[in-house]
PDB file of C-alpha atoms in Angstrom:
ATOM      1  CA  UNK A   1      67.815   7.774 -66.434  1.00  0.00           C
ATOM      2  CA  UNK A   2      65.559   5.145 -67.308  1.00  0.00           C
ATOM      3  CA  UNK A   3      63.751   6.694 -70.202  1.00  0.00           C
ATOM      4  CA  UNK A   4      60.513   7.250 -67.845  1.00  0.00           C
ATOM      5  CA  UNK A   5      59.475  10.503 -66.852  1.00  0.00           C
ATOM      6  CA  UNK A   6      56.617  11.563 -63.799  1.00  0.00           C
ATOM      7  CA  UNK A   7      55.684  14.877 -63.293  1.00  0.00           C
ATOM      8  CA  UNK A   8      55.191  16.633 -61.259  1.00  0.00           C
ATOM      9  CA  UNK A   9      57.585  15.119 -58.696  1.00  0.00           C
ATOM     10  CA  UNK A  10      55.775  16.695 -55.672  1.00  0.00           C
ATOM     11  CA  UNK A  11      52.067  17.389 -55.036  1.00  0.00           C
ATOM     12  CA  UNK A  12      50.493  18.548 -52.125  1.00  0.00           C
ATOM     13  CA  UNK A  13      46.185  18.829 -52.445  1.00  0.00           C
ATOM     14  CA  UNK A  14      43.467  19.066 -50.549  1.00  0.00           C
ATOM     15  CA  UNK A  15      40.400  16.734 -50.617  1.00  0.00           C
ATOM     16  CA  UNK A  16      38.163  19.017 -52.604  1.00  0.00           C
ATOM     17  CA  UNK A  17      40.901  19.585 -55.969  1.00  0.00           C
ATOM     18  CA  UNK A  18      41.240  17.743 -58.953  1.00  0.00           C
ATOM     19  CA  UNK A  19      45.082  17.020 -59.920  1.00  0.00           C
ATOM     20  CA  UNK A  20      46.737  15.559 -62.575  1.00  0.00           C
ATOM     21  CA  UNK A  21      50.103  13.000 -62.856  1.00  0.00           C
ATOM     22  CA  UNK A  22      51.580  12.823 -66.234  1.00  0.00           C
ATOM     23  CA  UNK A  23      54.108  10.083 -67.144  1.00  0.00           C
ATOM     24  CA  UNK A  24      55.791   9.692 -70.637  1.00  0.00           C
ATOM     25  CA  UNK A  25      57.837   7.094 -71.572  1.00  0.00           C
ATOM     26  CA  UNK A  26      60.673   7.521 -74.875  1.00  0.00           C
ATOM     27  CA  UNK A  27      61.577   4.017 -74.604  1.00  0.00           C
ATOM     28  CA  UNK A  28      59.080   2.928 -77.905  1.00  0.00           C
ATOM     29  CA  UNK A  29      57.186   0.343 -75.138  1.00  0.00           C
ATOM     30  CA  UNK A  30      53.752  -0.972 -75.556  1.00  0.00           C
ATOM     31  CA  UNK A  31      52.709  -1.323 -72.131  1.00  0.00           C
ATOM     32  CA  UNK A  32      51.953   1.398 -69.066  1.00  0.00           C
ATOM     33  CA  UNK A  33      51.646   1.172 -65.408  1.00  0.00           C
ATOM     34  CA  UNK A  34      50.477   3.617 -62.741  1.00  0.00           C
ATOM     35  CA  UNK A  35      51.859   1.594 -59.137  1.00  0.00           C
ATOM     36  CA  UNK A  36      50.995   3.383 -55.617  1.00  0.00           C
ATOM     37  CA  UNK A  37      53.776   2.879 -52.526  1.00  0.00           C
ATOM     38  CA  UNK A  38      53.093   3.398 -49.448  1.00  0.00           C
ATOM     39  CA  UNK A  39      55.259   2.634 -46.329  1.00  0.00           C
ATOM     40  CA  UNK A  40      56.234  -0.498 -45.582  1.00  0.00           C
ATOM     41  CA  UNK A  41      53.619  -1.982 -47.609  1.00  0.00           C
ATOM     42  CA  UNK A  42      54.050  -3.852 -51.276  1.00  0.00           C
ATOM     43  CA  UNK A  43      54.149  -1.807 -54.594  1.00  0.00           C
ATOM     44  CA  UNK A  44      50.316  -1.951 -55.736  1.00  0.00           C
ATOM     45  CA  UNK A  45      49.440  -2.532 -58.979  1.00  0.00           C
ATOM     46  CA  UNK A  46      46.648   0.499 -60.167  1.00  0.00           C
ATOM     47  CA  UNK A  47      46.404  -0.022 -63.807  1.00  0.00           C
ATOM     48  CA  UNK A  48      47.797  -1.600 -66.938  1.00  0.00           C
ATOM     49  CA  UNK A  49      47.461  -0.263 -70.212  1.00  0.00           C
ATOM     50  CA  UNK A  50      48.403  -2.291 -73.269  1.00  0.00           C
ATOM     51  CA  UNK A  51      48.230  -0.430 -76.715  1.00  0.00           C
ATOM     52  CA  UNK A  52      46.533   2.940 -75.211  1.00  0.00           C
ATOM     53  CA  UNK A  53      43.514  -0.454 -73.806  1.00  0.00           C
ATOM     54  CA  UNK A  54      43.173  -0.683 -70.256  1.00  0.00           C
ATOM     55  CA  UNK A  55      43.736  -4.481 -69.495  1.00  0.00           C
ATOM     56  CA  UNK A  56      43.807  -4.073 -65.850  1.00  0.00           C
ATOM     57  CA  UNK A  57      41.921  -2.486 -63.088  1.00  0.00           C
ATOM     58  CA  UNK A  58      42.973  -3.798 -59.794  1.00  0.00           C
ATOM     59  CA  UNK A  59      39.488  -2.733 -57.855  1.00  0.00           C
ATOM     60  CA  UNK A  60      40.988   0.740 -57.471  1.00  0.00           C
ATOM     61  CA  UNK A  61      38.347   3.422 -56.156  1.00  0.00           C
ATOM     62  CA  UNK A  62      36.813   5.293 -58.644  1.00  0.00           C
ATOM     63  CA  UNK A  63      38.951   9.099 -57.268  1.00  0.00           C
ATOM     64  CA  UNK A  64      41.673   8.005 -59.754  1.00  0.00           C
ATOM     65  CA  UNK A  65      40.718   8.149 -62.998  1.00  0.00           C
ATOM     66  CA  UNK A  66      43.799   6.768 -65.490  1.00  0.00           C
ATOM     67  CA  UNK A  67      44.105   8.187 -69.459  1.00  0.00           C
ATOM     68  CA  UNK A  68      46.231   7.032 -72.003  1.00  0.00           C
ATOM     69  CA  UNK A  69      45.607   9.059 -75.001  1.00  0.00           C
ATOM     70  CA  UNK A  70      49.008   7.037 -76.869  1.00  0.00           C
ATOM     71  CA  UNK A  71      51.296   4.547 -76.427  1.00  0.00           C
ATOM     72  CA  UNK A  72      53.493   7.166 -75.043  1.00  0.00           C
ATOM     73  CA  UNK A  73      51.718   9.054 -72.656  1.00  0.00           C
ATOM     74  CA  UNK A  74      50.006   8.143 -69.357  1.00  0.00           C
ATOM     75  CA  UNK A  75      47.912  10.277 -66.936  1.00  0.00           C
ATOM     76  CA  UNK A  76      46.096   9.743 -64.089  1.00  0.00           C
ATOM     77  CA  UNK A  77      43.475  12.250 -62.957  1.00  0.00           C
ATOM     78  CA  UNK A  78      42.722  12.688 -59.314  1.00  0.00           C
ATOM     79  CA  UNK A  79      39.600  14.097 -57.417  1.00  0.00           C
ATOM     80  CA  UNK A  80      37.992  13.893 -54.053  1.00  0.00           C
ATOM     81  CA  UNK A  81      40.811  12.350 -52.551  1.00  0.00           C
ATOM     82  CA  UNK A  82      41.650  10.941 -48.842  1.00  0.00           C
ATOM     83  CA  UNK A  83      44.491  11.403 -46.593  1.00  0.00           C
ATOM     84  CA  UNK A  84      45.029   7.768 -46.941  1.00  0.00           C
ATOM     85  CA  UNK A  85      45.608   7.978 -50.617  1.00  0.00           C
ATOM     86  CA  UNK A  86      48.868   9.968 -49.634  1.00  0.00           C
ATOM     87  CA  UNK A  87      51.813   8.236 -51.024  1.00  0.00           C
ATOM     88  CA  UNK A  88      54.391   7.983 -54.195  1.00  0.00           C
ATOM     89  CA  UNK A  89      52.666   7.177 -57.380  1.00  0.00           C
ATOM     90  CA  UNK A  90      55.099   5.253 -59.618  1.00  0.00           C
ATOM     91  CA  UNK A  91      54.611   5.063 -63.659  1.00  0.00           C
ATOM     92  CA  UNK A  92      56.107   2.293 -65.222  1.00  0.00           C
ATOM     93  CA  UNK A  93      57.017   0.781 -68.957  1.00  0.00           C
ATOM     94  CA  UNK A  94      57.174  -2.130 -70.820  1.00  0.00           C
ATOM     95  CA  UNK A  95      57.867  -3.744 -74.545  1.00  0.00           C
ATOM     96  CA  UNK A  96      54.695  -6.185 -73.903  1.00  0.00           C
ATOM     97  CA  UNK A  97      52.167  -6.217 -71.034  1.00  0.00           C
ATOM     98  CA  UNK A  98      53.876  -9.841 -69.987  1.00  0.00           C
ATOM     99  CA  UNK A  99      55.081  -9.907 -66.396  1.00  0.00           C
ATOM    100  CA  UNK A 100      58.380 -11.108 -67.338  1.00  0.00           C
ATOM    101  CA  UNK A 101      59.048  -8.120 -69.435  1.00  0.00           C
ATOM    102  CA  UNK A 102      61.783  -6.028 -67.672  1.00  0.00           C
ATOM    103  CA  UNK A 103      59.515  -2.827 -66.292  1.00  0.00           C
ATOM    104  CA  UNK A 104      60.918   0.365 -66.563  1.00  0.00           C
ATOM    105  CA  UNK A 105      59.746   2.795 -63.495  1.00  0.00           C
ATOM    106  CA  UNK A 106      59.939   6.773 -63.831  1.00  0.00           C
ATOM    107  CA  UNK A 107      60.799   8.357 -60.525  1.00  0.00           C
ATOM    108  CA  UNK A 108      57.268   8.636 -59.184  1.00  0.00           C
ATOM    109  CA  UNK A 109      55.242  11.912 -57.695  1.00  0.00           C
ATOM    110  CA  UNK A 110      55.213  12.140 -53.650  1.00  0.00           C
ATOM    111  CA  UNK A 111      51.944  12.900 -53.233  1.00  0.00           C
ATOM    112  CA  UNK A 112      50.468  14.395 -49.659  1.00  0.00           C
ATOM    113  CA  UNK A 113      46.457  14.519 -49.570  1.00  0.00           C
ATOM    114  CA  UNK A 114      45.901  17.244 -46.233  1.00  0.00           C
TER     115      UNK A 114
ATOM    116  CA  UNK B   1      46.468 -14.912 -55.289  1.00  0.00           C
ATOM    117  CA  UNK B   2      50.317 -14.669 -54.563  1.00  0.00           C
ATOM    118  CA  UNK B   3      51.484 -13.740 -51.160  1.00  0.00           C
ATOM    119  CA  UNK B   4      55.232 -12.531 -51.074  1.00  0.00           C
ATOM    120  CA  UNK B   5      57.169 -12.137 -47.489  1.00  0.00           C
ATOM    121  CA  UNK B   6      60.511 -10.578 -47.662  1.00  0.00           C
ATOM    122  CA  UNK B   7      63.061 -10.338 -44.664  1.00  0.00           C
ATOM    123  CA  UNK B   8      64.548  -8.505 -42.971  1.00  0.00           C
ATOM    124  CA  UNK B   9      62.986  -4.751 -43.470  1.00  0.00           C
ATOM    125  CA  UNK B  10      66.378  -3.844 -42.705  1.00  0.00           C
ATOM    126  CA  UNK B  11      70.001  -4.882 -43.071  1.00  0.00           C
ATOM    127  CA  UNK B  12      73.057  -2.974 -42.448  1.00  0.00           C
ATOM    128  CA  UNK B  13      76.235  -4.602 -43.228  1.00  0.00           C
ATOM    129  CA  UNK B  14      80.136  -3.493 -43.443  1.00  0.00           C
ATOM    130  CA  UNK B  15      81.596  -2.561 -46.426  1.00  0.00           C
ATOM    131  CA  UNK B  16      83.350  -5.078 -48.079  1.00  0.00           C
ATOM    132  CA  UNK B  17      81.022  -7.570 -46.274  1.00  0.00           C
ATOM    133  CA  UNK B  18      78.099  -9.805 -48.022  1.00  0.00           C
ATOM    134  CA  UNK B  19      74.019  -9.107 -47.805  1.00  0.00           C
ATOM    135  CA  UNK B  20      71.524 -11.406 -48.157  1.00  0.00           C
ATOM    136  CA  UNK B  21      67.678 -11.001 -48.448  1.00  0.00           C
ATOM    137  CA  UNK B  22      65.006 -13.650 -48.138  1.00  0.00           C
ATOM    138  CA  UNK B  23      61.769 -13.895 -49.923  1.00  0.00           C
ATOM    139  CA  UNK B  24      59.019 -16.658 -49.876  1.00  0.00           C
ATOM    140  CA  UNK B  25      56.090 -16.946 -52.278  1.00  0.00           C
ATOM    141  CA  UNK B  26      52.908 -18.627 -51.450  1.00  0.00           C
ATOM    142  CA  UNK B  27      51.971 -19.747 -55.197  1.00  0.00           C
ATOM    143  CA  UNK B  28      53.459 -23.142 -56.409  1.00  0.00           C
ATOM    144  CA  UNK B  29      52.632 -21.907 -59.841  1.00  0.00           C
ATOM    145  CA  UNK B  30      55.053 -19.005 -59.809  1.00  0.00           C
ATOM    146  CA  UNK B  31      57.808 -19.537 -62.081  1.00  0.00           C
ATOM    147  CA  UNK B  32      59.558 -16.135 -62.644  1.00  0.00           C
ATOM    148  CA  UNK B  33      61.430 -13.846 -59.766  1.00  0.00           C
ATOM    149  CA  UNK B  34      62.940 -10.769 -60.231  1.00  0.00           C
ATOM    150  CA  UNK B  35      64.507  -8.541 -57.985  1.00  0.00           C
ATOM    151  CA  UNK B  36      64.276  -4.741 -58.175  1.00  0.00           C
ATOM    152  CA  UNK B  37      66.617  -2.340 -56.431  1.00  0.00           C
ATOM    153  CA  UNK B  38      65.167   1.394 -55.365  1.00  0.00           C
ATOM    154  CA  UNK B  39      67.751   4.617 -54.710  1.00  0.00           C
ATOM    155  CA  UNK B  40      66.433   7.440 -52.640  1.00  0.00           C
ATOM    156  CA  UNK B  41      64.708   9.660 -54.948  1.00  0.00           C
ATOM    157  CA  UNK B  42      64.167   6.707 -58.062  1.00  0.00           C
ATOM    158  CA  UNK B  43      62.000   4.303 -59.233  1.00  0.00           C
ATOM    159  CA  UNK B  44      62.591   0.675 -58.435  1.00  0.00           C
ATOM    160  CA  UNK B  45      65.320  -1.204 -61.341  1.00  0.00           C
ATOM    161  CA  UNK B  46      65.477  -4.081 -62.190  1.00  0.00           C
ATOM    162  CA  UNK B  47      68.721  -5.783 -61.393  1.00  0.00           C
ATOM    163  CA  UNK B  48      68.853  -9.725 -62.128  1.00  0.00           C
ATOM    164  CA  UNK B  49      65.688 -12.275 -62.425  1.00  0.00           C
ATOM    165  CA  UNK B  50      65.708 -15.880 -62.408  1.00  0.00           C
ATOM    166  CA  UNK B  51      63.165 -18.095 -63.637  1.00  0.00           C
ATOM    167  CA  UNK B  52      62.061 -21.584 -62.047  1.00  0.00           C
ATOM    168  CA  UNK B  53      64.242 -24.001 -64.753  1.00  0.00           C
ATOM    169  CA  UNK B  54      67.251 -22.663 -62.932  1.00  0.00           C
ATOM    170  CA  UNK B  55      68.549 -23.204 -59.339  1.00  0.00           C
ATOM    171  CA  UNK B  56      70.900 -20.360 -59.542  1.00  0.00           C
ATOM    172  CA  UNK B  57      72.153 -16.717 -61.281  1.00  0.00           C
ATOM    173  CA  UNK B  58      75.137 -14.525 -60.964  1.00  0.00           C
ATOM    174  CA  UNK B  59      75.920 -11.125 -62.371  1.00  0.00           C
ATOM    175  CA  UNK B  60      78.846 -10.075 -61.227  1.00  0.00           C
ATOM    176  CA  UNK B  61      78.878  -9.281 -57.283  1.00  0.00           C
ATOM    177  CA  UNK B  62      74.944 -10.024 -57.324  1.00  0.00           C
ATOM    178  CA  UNK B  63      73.611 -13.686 -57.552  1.00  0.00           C
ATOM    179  CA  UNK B  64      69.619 -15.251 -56.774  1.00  0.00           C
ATOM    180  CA  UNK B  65      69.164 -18.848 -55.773  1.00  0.00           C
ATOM    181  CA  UNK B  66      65.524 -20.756 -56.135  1.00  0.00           C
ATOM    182  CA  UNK B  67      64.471 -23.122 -53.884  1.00  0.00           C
ATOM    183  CA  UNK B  68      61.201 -24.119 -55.505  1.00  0.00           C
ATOM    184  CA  UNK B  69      60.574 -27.181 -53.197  1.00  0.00           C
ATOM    185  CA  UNK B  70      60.686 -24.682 -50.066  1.00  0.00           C
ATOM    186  CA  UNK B  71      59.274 -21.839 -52.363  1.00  0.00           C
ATOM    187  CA  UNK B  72      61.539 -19.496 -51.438  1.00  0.00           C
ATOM    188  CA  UNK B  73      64.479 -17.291 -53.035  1.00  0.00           C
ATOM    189  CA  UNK B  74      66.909 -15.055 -52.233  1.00  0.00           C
ATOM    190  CA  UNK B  75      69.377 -12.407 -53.369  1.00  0.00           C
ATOM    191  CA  UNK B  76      73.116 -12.629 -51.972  1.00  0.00           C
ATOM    192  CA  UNK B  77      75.915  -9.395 -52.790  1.00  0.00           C
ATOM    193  CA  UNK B  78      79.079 -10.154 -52.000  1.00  0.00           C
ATOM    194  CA  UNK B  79      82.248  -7.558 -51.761  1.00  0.00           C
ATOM    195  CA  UNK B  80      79.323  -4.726 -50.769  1.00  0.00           C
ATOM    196  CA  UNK B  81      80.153  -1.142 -51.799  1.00  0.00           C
ATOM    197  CA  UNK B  82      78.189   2.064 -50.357  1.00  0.00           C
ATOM    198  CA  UNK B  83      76.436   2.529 -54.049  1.00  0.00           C
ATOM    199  CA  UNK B  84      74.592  -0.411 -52.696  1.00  0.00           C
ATOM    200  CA  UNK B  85      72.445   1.165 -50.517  1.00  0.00           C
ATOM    201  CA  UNK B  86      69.435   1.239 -51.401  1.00  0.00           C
ATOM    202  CA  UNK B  87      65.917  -0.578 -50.869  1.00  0.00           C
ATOM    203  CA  UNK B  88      65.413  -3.849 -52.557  1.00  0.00           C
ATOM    204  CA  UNK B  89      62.263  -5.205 -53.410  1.00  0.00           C
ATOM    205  CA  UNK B  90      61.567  -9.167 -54.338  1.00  0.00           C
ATOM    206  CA  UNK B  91      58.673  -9.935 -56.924  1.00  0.00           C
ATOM    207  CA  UNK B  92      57.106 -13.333 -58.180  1.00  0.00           C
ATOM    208  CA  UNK B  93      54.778 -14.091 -61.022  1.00  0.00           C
ATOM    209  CA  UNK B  94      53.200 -16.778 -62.725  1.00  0.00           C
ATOM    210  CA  UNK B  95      54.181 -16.413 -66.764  1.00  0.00           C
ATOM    211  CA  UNK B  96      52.551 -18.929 -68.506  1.00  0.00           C
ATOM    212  CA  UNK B  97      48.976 -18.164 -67.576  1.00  0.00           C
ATOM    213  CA  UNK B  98      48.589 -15.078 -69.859  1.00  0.00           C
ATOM    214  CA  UNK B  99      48.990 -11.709 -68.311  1.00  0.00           C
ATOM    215  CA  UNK B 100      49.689 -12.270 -64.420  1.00  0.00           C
ATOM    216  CA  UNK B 101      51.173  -9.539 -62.505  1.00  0.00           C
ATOM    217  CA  UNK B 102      54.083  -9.120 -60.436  1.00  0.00           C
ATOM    218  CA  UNK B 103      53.460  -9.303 -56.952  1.00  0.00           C
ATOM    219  CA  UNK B 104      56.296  -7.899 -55.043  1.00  0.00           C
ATOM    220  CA  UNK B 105      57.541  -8.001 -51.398  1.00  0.00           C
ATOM    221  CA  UNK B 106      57.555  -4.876 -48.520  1.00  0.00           C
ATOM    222  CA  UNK B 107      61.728  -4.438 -49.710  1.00  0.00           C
ATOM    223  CA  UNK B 108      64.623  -4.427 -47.908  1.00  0.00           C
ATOM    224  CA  UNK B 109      66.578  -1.235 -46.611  1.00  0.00           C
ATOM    225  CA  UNK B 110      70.004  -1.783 -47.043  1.00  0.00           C
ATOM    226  CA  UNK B 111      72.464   0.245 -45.552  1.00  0.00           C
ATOM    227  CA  UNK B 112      76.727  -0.453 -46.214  1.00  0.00           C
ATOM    228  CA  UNK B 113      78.632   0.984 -43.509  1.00  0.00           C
ATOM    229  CA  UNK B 114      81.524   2.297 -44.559  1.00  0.00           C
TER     230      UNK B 114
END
């Protein structure tokens, strides 16, 4: 295992409920990612958090809501969603926020908007 | 910003037989390219990088070659074994202008035949 964990690993909502993904990393890193993948398309950066500070928001809509209460936690709240926004969320780790720092990704939540 | 084409989607190949995948980068400036290998049901890992001072790397059955002049790069397995299935995504970034993200490519399926 990578020392990244996602839960849960499936969700399935409708439009109108508010979710929550949780990611913790045990690897002592400094820096957190939330990535979206959808088919065939690139991995999309969401967020970056660097020391529990948001350095990064890459003009994502304001339905996902990111949290990261420590340097060890990461969440990101969901409400109002689309069918589009149906796809695997990937959390991932770093030491620094650098890009050339080796990123650790946890196994991602499938998540199906109906 | 950095535009990342990878080819081909797909690639099957006999065991025992070599893969290669192709990426090109639009951004002259990008000087660090890793490569990041995804099983079914895991995040992406990373699995050798290669940063623009160097023409070439090897680890083992796995090497990248740069071609900054063409901007392009690709990753080569030789002797392929079926625990190398698996989807493999390019990425490129520019370090040395503070915090720039990886962009990656779409990935590559890769499939060893037994």
């Amino acid at each position: 295992e990578t020392g990244v964990t996602q839960t849960p690993r499936h969700l399935v909502m409708g439009m109108t409920n508010k979710k929550s993904l949780k990611c913790e990393q045990h690897l002592g890193h400094n820096a957190m990612y939330w990535y979206k993948q959808s088919a065939k398309k690139p991995l999309e950066l969401m967020f970056v958090y660097s020391l529990e500070e948001r350095v990064e928001n890459n003009s994502v809509p304001s339905r996902f809501s990111p949290e990261c209460p420590n340097s060890s936690h990461l969440f990101l709240h969901l409400h109002t969603l689309q069918p589009e926004d149906s796809a695997l969320y990937l959390c991932a780790s770093s030491q620094e926020q650098f890009s050339y720092n080796e990123q650790f990704f946890g196994p991602g939540t499938r998540l199906t908007v109906l | 910003g950095e535009n990342v084409e990878q080819h081909p989607s797909t690639l099957s190949v006999q065991e025992g037989d070599s893969a290669v995948i192709k990426c090109t980068y639009s951004d002259s400036a990008s000087n660090y390219f890793p490569w990041y290998k995804q099983e079914l049901g895991k995040g992406p890992q990373l699995i050798i990088d290669i940063r623009s001072n160097v023409g070439e790397k090897k680890d083992q059955r796995i090497a990248v070659t740069l071609n900054k002049t063409a901007k392009h790069f690709s990753l080569h397995i030789t002797e392929t074994q079926p625990e190398d299935s698996a989807v493999y995504f390019c990425a490129a970034s520019r370090t040395n202008f503070g915090n720039e993200k990886l962009t990656f490519g779409t990935g590559t399926r890769l499939t060893i035949i037994p």
